[in-house]
Short mmCIF file of C-alpha atoms in Angstrom, two decimals:
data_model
loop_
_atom_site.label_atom_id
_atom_site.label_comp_id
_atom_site.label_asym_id
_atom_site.label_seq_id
_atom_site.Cartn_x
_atom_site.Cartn_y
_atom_site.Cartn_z
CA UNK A 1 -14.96 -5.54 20.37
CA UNK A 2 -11.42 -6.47 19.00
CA UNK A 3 -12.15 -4.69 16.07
CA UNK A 4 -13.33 -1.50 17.46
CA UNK A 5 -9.83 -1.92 19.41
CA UNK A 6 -7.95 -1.99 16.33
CA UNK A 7 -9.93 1.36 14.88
CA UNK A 8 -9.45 2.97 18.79
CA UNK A 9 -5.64 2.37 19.50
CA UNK A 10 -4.19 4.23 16.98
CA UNK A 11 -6.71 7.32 17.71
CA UNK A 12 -5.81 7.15 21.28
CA UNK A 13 -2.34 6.27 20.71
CA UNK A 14 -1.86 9.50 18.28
CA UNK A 15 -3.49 11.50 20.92
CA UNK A 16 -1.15 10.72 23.51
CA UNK A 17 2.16 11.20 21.74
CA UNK A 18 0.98 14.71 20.79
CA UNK A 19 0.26 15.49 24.51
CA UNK A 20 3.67 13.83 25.94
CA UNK A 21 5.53 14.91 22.94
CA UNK A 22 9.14 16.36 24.20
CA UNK A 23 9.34 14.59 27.51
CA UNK A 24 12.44 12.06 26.58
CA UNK A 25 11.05 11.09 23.44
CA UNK A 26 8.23 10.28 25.17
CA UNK A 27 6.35 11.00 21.67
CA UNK A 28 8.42 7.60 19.35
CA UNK A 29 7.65 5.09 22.23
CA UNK A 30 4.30 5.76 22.83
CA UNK A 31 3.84 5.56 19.19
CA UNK A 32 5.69 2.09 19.20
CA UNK A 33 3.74 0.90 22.20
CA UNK A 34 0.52 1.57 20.04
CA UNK A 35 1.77 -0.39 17.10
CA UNK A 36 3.01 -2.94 18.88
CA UNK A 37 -0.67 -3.09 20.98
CA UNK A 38 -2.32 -3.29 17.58
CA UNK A 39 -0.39 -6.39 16.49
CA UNK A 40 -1.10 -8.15 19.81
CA UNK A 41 -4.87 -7.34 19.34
CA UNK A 42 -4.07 -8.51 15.86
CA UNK A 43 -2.88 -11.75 16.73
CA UNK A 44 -5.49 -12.22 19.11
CA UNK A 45 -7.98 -12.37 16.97
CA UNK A 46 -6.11 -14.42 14.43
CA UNK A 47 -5.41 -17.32 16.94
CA UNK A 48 -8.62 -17.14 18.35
CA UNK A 49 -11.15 -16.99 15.27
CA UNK A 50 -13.88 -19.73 15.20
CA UNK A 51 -13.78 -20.05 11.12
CA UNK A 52 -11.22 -19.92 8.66
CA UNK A 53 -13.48 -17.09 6.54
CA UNK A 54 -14.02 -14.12 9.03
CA UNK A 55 -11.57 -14.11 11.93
CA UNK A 56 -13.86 -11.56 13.78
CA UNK A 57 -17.38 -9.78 13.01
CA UNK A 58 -19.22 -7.14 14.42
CA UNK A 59 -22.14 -5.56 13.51
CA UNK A 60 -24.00 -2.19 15.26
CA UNK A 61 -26.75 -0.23 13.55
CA UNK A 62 -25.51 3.20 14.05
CA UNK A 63 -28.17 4.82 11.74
CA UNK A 64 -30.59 2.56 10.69
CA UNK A 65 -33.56 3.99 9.53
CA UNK A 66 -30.77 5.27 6.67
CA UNK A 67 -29.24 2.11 6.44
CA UNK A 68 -25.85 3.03 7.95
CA UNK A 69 -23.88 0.26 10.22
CA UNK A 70 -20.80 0.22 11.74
CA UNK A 71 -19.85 -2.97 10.10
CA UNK A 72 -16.51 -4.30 10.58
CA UNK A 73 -15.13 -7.92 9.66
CA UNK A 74 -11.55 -9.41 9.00
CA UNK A 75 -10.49 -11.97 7.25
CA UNK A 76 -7.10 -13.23 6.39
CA UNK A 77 -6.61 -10.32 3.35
CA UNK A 78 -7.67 -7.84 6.15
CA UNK A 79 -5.72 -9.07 8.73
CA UNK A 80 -2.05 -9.44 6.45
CA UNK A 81 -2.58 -5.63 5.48
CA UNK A 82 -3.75 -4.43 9.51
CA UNK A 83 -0.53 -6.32 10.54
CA UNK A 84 1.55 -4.65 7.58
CA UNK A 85 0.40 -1.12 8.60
CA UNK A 86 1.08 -1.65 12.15
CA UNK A 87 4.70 -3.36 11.72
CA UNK A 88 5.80 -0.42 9.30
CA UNK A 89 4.00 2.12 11.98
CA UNK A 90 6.75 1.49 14.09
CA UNK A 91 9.29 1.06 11.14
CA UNK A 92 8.55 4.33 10.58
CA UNK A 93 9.37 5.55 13.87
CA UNK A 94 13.09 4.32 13.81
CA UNK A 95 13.70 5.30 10.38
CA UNK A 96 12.53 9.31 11.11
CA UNK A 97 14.23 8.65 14.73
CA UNK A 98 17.03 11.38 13.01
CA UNK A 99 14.89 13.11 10.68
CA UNK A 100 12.11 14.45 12.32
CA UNK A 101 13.50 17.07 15.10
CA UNK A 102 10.32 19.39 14.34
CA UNK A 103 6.93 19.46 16.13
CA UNK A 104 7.52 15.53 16.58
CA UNK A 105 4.63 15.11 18.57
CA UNK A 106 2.13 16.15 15.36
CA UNK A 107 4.46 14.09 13.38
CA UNK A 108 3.46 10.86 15.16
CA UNK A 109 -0.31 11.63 15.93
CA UNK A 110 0.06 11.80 12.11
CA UNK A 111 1.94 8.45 11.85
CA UNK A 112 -0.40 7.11 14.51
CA UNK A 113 -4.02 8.48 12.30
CA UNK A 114 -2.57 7.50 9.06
CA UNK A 115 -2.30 3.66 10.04
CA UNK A 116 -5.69 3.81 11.96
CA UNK A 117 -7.38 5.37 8.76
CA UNK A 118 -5.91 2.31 6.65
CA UNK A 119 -6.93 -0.11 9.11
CA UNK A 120 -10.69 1.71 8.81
CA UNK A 121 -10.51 0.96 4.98
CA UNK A 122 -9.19 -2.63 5.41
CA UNK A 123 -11.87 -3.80 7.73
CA UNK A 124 -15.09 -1.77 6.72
CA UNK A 125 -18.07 -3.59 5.04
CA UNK A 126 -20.61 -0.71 5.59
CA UNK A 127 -19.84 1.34 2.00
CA UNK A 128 -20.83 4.96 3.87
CA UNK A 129 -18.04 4.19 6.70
CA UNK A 130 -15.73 2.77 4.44
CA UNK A 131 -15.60 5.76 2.22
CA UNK A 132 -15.19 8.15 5.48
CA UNK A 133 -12.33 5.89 6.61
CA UNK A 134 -11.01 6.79 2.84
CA UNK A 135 -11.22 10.01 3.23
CA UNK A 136 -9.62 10.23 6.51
CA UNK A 137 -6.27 8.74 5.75
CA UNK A 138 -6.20 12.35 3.30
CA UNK A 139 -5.65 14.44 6.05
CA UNK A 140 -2.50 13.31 8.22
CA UNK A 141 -1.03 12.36 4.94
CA UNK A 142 -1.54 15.78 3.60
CA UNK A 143 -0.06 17.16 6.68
CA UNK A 144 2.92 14.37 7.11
CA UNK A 145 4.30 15.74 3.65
CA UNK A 146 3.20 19.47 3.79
CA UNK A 147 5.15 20.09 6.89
CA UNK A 148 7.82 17.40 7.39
CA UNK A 149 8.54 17.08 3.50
CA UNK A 150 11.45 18.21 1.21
CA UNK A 151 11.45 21.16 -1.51
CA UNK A 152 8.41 22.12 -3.12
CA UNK A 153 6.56 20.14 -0.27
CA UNK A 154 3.27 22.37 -0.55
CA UNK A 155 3.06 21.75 -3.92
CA UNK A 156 3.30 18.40 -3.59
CA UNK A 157 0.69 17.85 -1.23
CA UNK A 158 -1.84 19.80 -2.56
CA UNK A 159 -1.65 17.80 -5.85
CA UNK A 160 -1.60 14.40 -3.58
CA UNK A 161 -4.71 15.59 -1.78
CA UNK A 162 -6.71 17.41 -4.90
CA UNK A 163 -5.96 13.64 -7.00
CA UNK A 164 -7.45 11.67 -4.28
CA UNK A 165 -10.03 13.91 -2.56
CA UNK A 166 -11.65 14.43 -5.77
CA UNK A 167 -11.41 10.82 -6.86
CA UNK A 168 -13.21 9.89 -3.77
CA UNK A 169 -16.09 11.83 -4.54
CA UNK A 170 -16.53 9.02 -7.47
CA UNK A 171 -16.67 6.51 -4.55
CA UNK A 172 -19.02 8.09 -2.19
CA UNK A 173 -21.36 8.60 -5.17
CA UNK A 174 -21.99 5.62 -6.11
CA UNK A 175 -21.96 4.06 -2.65
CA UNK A 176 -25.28 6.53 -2.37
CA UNK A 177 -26.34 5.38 -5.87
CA UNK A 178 -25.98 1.65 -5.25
CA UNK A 179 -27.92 2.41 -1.67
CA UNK A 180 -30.65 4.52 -3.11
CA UNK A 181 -31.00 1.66 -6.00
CA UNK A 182 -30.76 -1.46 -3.75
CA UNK A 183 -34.60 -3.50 -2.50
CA UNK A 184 -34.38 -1.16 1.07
CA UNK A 185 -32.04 1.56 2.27
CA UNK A 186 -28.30 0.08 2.87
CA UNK A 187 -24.78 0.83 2.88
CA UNK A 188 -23.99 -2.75 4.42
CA UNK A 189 -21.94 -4.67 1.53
CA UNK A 190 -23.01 -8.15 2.97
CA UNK A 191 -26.28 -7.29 2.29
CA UNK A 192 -26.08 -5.16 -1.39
CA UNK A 193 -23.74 -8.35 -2.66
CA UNK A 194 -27.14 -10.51 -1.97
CA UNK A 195 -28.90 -8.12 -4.83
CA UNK A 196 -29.02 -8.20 -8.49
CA UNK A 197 -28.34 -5.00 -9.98
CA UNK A 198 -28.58 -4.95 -14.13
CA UNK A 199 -25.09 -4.92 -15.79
CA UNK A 200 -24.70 -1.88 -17.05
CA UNK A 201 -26.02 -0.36 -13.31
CA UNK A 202 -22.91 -2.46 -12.02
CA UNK A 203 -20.28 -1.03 -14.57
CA UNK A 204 -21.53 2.76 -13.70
CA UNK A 205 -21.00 1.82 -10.19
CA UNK A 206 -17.81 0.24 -10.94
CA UNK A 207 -16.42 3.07 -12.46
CA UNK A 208 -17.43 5.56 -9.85
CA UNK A 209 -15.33 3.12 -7.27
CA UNK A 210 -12.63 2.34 -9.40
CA UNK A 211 -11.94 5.98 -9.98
CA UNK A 212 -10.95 6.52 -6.51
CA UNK A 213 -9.13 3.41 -6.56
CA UNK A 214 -7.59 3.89 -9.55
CA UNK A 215 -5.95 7.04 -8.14
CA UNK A 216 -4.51 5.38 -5.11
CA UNK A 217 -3.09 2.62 -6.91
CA UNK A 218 -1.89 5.44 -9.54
CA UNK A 219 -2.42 3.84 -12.65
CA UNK A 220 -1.98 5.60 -15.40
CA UNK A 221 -2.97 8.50 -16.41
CA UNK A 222 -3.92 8.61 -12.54
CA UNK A 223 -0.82 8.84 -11.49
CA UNK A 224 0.47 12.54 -11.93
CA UNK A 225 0.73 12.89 -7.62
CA UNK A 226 2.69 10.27 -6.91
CA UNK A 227 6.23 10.97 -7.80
CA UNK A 228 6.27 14.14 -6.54
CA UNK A 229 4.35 13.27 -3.25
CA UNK A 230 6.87 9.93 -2.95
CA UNK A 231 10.04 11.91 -3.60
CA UNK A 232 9.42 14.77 -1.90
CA UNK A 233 7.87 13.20 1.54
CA UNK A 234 9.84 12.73 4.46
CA UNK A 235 11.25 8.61 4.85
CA UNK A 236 8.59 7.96 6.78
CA UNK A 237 5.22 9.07 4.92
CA UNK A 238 7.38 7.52 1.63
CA UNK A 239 7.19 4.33 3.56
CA UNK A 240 3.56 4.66 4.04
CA UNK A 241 2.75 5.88 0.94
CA UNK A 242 4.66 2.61 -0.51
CA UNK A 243 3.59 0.24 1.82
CA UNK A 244 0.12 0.98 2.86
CA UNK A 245 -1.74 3.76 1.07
CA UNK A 246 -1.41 2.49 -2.45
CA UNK A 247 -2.71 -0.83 -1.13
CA UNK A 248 -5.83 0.58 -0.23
CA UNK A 249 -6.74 0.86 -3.55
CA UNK A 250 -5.79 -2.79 -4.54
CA UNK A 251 -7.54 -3.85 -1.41
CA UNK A 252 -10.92 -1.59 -2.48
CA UNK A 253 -10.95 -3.29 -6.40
CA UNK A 254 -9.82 -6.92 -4.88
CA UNK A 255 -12.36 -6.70 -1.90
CA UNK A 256 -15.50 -4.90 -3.68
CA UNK A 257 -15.27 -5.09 -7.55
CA UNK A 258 -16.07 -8.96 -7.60
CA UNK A 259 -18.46 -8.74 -3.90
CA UNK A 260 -21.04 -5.92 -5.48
CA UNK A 261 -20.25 -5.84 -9.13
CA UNK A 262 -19.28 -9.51 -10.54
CA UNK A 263 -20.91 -8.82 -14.20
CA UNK A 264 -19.81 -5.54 -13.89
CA UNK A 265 -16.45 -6.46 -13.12
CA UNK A 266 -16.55 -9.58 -16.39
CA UNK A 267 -17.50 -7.04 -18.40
CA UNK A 268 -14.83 -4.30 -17.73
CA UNK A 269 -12.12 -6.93 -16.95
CA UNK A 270 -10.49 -6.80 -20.69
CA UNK A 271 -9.87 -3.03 -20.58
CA UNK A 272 -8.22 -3.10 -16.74
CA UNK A 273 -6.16 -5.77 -18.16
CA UNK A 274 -5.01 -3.85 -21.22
CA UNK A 275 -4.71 -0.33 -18.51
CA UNK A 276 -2.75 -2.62 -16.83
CA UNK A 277 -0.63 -3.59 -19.28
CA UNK A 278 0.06 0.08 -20.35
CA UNK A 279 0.90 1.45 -17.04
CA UNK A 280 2.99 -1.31 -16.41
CA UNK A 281 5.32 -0.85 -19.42
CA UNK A 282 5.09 2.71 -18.67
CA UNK A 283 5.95 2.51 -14.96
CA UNK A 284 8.98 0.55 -15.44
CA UNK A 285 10.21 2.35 -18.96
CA UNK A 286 10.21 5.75 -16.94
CA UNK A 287 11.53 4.30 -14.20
CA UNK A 288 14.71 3.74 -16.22
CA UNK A 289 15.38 7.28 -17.24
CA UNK A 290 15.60 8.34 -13.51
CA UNK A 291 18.48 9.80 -11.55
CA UNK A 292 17.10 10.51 -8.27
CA UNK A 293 16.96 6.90 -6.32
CA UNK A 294 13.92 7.97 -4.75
CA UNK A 295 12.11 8.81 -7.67
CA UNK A 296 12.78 5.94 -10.12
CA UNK A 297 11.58 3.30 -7.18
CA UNK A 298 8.14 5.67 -6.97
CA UNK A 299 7.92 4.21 -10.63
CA UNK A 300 8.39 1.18 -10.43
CA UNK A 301 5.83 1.55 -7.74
CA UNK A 302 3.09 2.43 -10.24
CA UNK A 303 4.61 -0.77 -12.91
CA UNK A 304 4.07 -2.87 -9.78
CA UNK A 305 0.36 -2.19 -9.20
CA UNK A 306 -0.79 -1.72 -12.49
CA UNK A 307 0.63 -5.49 -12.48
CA UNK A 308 -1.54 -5.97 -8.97
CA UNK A 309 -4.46 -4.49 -11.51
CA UNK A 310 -4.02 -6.73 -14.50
CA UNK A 311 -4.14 -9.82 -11.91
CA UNK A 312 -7.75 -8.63 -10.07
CA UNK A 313 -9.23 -7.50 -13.66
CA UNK A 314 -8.32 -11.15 -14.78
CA UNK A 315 -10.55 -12.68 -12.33
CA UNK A 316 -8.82 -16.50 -12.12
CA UNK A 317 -7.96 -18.09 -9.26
CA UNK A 318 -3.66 -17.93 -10.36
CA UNK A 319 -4.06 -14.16 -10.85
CA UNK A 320 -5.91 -13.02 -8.09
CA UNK A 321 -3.66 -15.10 -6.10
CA UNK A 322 -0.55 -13.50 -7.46
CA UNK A 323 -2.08 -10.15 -7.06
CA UNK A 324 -2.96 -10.61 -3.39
CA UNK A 325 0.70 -11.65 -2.88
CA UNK A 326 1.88 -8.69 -4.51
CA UNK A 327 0.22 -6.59 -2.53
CA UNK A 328 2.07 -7.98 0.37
CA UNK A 329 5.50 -8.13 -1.19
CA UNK A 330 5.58 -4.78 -2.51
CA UNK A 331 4.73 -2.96 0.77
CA UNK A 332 8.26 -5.73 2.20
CA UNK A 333 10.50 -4.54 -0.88
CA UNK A 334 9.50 -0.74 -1.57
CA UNK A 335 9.32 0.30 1.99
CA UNK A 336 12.73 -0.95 2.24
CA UNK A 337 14.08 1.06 -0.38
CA UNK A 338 12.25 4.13 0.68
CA UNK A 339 13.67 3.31 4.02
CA UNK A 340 17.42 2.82 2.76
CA UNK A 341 17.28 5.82 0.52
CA UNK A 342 16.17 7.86 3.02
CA UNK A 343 18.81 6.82 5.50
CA UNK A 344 21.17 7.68 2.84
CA UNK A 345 19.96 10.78 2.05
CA UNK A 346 20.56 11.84 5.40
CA UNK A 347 24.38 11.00 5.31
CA UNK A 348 25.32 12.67 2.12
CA UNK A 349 22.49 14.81 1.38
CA UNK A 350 22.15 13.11 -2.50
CA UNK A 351 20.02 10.95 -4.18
CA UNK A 352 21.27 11.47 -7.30
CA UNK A 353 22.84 8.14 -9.00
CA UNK A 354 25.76 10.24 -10.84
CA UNK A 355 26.78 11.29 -7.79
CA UNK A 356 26.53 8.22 -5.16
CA UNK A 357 28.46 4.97 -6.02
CA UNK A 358 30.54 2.21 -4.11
CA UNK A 359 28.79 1.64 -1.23
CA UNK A 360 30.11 -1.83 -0.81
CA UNK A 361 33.07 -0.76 -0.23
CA UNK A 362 32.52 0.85 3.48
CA UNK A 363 28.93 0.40 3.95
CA UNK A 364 28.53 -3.61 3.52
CA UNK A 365 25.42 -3.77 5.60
CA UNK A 366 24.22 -1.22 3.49
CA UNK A 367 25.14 -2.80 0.46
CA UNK A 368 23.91 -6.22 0.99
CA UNK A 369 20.37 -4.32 2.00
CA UNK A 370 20.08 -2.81 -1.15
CA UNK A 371 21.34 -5.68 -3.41
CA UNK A 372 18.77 -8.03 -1.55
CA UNK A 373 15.44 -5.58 -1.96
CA UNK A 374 16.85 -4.93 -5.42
CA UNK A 375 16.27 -8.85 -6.26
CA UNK A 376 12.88 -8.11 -4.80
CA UNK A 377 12.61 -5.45 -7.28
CA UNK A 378 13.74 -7.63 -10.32
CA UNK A 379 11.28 -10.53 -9.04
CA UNK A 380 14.03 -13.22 -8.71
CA UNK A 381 12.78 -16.47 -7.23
CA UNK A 382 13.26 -16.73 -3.59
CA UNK A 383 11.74 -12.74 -2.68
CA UNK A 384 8.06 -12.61 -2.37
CA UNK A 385 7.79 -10.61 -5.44
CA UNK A 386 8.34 -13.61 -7.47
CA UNK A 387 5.90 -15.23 -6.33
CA UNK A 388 3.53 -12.67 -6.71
CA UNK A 389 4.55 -11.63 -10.32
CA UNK A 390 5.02 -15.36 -11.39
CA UNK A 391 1.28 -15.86 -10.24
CA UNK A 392 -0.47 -13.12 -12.05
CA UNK A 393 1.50 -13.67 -15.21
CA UNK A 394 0.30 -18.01 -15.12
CA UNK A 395 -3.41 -16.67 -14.33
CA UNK A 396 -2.68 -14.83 -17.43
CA UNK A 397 -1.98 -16.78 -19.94
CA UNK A 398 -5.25 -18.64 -18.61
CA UNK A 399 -7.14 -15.79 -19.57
CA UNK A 400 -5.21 -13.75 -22.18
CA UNK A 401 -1.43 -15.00 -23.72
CA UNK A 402 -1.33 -11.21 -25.45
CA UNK A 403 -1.16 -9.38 -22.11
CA UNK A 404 0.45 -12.35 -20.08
CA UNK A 405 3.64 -11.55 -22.53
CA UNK A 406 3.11 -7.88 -21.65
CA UNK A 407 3.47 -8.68 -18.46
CA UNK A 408 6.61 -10.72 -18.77
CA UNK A 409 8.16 -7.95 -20.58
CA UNK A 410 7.54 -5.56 -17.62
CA UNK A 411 10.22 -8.15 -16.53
CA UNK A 412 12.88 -8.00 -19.13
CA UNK A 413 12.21 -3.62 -17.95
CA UNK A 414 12.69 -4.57 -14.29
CA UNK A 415 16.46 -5.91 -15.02
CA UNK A 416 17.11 -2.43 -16.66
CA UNK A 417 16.34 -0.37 -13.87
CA UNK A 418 17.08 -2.68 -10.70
CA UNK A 419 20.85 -2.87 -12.42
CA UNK A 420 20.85 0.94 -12.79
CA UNK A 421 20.02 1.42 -9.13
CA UNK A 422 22.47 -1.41 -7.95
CA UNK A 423 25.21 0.18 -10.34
CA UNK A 424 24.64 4.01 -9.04
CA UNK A 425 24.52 2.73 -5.43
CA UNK A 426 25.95 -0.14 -4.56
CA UNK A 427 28.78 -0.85 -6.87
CA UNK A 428 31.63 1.41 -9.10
CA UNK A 429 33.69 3.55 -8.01
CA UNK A 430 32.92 5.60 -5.01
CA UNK A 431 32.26 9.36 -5.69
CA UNK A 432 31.80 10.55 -2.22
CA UNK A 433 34.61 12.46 -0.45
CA UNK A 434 34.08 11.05 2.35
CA UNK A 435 33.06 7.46 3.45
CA UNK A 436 29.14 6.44 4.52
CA UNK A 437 28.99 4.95 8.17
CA UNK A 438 27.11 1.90 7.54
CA UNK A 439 23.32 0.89 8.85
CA UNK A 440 22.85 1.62 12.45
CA UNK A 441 21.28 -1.02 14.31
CA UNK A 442 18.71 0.55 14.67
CA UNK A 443 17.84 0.54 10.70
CA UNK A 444 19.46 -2.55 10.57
CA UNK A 445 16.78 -4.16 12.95
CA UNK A 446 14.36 -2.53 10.53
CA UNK A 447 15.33 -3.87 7.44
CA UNK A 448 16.05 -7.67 8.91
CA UNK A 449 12.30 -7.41 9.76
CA UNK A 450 11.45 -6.49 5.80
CA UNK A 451 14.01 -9.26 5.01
CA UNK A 452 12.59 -11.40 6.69
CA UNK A 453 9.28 -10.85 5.29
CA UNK A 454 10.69 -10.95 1.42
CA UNK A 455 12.36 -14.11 1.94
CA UNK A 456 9.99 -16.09 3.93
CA UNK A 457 7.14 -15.49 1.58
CA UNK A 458 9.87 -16.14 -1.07
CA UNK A 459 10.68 -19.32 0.12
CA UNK A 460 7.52 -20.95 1.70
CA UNK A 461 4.85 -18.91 -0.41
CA UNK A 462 2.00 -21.17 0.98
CA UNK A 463 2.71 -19.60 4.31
CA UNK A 464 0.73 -16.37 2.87
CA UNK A 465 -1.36 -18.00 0.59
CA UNK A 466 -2.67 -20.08 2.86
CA UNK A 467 -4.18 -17.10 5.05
CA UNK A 468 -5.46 -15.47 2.39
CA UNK A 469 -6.59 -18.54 0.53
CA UNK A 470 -10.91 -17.67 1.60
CA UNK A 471 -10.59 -14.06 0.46
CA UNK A 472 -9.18 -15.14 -2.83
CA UNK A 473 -11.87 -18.00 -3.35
CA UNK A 474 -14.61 -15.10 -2.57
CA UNK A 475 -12.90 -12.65 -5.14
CA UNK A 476 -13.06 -15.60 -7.89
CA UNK A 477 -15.41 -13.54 -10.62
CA UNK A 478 -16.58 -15.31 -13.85
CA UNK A 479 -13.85 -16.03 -16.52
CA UNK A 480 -13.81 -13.72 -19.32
CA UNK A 481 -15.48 -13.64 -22.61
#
């Protein structure tokens, strides 16, 4: 029942602050209480799991003569991503603390259904509820950047709900292709990973799921919604948008590409890597012809999990590893940024690099913030990125030395535009009339937290891999041709 907890509290939770919203800010701490609920659920079931695979099971059959269960399980992928959702639920609280004056009590239902739908995705195992669950997270997204979002908001939006709505319809298709095709009736992806379905079955079906995920992670030429939906949100949905919602499409390809479709997956594997390889050079080279702050991190967003993509398509143990790790790192380092642009976008109204400059000199907090999740950026040993990046490219030159020195030049690209961002920001002269007060604590609590996170995984990286050390041996496909 600790499961159905996790799916419950934010619903609830959501409920509530839209109800009490107005009374004292009744709305934010009700929101944080729910977070904060879901991690000690979280950890519950973390300390108290009977086997190192599956902290937690459970298993009701809602509609069975169609084959439909509510089937839920977590394991230690599932339970690093619930507990990243939840901690930058309430990150997301302090950073829009300012910022979001407007209808605040819709604004953190929204927060509050956003996370829940994520947490849906990250621990459903029956296809038909997992693809609801995808769907879901659409909606308070949609609205979290329609109505709280900057300039052409609408616009925005609309193209980040069209990319993804429609792209889902690939997944729910071939969750009731590979149901109608499997020995009885069944959504339940325990049961379809126990059947053999011909290769070229399992590549359809591959491609109908990774079209959806393909989308969310916004490869290339996938991508078109994300810049405009990341720069244009309000902090707070950029910070989800960072650190959760692009990770449910890693987590979809990591979790069900090798589970239901392992030939599939072998046989498809070369062209993800070389997609990969592509988007990541692209990512990162666009990334260096940006002026707004906000929008060259949303591309090195997309160079980042095309990277995350290139380490699941190569199927060895190394990559998978590394791209597991990156999917934790990322949401530490990008939701940082997102959260430190955003704060200083709402002191001087700019996020324009020719305009910005010399931060060190009367912001220092600020300064060291950015200069830190900047290393992140450039994958320096010691962040968590490094340890993800530094994975993926060993598993491969196991697999492929071509595209493992494609990824290593992603890299060399890195250096350009992490400098460009610490030169525009941080250092120079300042071009400001007026000084920046430095982090509050309040944001300063928030980004020790993602510190924390980036340097303790950079550090001890065993202290991750470790937990998700099962769901990595599981994911282990067939090396390539």
């Amino acid at each position: 029942m600790a499961l159905i907890a996790l799916l419950l509290l934010p619903v609830i939770g959501g409920v509530i602050a839209f109800v009490v919203a107005g009374r004292h800010e009744a709305e934010r701490w009700v929101t944080i209480a729910t977070f904060a609920l879901m991690l000690v659920v979280l950890v519950a079931i973390v300390v108290g799991a009977p086997d190192a695979r599956w902290y937690a099971r459970f298993d009701y059959p809602w509609v069975p003569s169609f084959g439909i269960s509510i089937n839920l399980a977590i394991d230690g992928l599932s339970a690093a991503l619930v507990g990243i959702a939840a901690v930058l639920g309430i990150i997301c609280v302090t950073a829009s603390w300012q910022e979001i004056r407007s209808d605040s009590g819709l604004f953190h239902a929204c927060l509050c259904w956003t996370v829940g739908a994520t947490v849906g995705v990250f621990i459903s195992f029956d296809l038909l509820i997992f693809a609801f669950f995808w769907e879901a997270m659409l909606i308070p997204s949609f609205t979290l950047i329609a109505i709280w979002g900057h300039g052409d908001k609408e616009g925005a939006a609309l193209k980040f709900l069209i990319f993804n709505a429609v792209a889902g319809f690939g997944l729910l298709a071939s969750a009731f292709a590979l149901a109608a095709l499997a020995d009885h009736m069944t959504f339940n992806a325990f049961e379809l990973a126990q059947m053999k379905f011909s290769t070229p079955v399992q590549v359809w079906m591959l491609l109908g799921f990774s079209l959806a995920f393909m989308v969310k992670l916004s490869v290339p030429p996938f991508h078109a919604w994300l810049p405009e939906a990341h720069t244009l949100a309000p902090t707070a949905g950029s910070i989800l948008l960072a650190g959760v919602l692009l990770k449910t499409g890693a987590y979809g390809l990591f979790r069900f590409g090798p589970m239901l479709f392992p030939d599939g997956l072998t046989a498809v594997a070369p062209y993800g890597i070389a997609l990969g390889a592509v988007g990541a050079l692209y990512g990162g080279l666009v990334a260096c012809g940006q002026n707004d702050a906000k929008r060259l991190v949303a591309y090195t967003s997309i160079a980042h999990m095309c990277i995350i993509l290139m380490g699941i398509s190569a199927g060895v143990h190394y990559a998978l590893a590394g791209a597991a790790v990156e999917m934790i790192a990322h949401s530490f380092s990008a939701s940082a940024l997102f959260l430190l642009i955003g704060a200083l976008y709402e002191r001087t109204h700019s996020r324009d690099l020719r305009q910005l400059g010399g931060l060190q000199q009367y912001a220092p907090r600020f300064a060291a913030a950015f200069s830190l999740f900047c290393a992140a950026l450039l994958a320096l040993p010691g962040t968590a990125n490094f340890a993800g990046e530094a994975l993926v490219v060993v598993g491969l030159f196991q697999v492929t030395w071509i595209f493992a020195l494609a990824a290593l030049s992603t890299l060399v690209v890195s250096v350009i535009y992490a400098t460009r961002l610490l030169k525009g920001l941080v250092f120079g002269e300042a071009r400001l009339d007026a000084a920046v007060h430095d982090l509050t604590l309040r944001e300063y609590g928030a980004v020790l937290v993602l510190a924390a996170g980036t340097l303790t995984v950079g550090l001890y990286p065993q202290s991750l891999i470790g937990l998700l050390e099962p769901a990595i041996r599981a994911a282990l496909a067939p090396q390539l041709p």
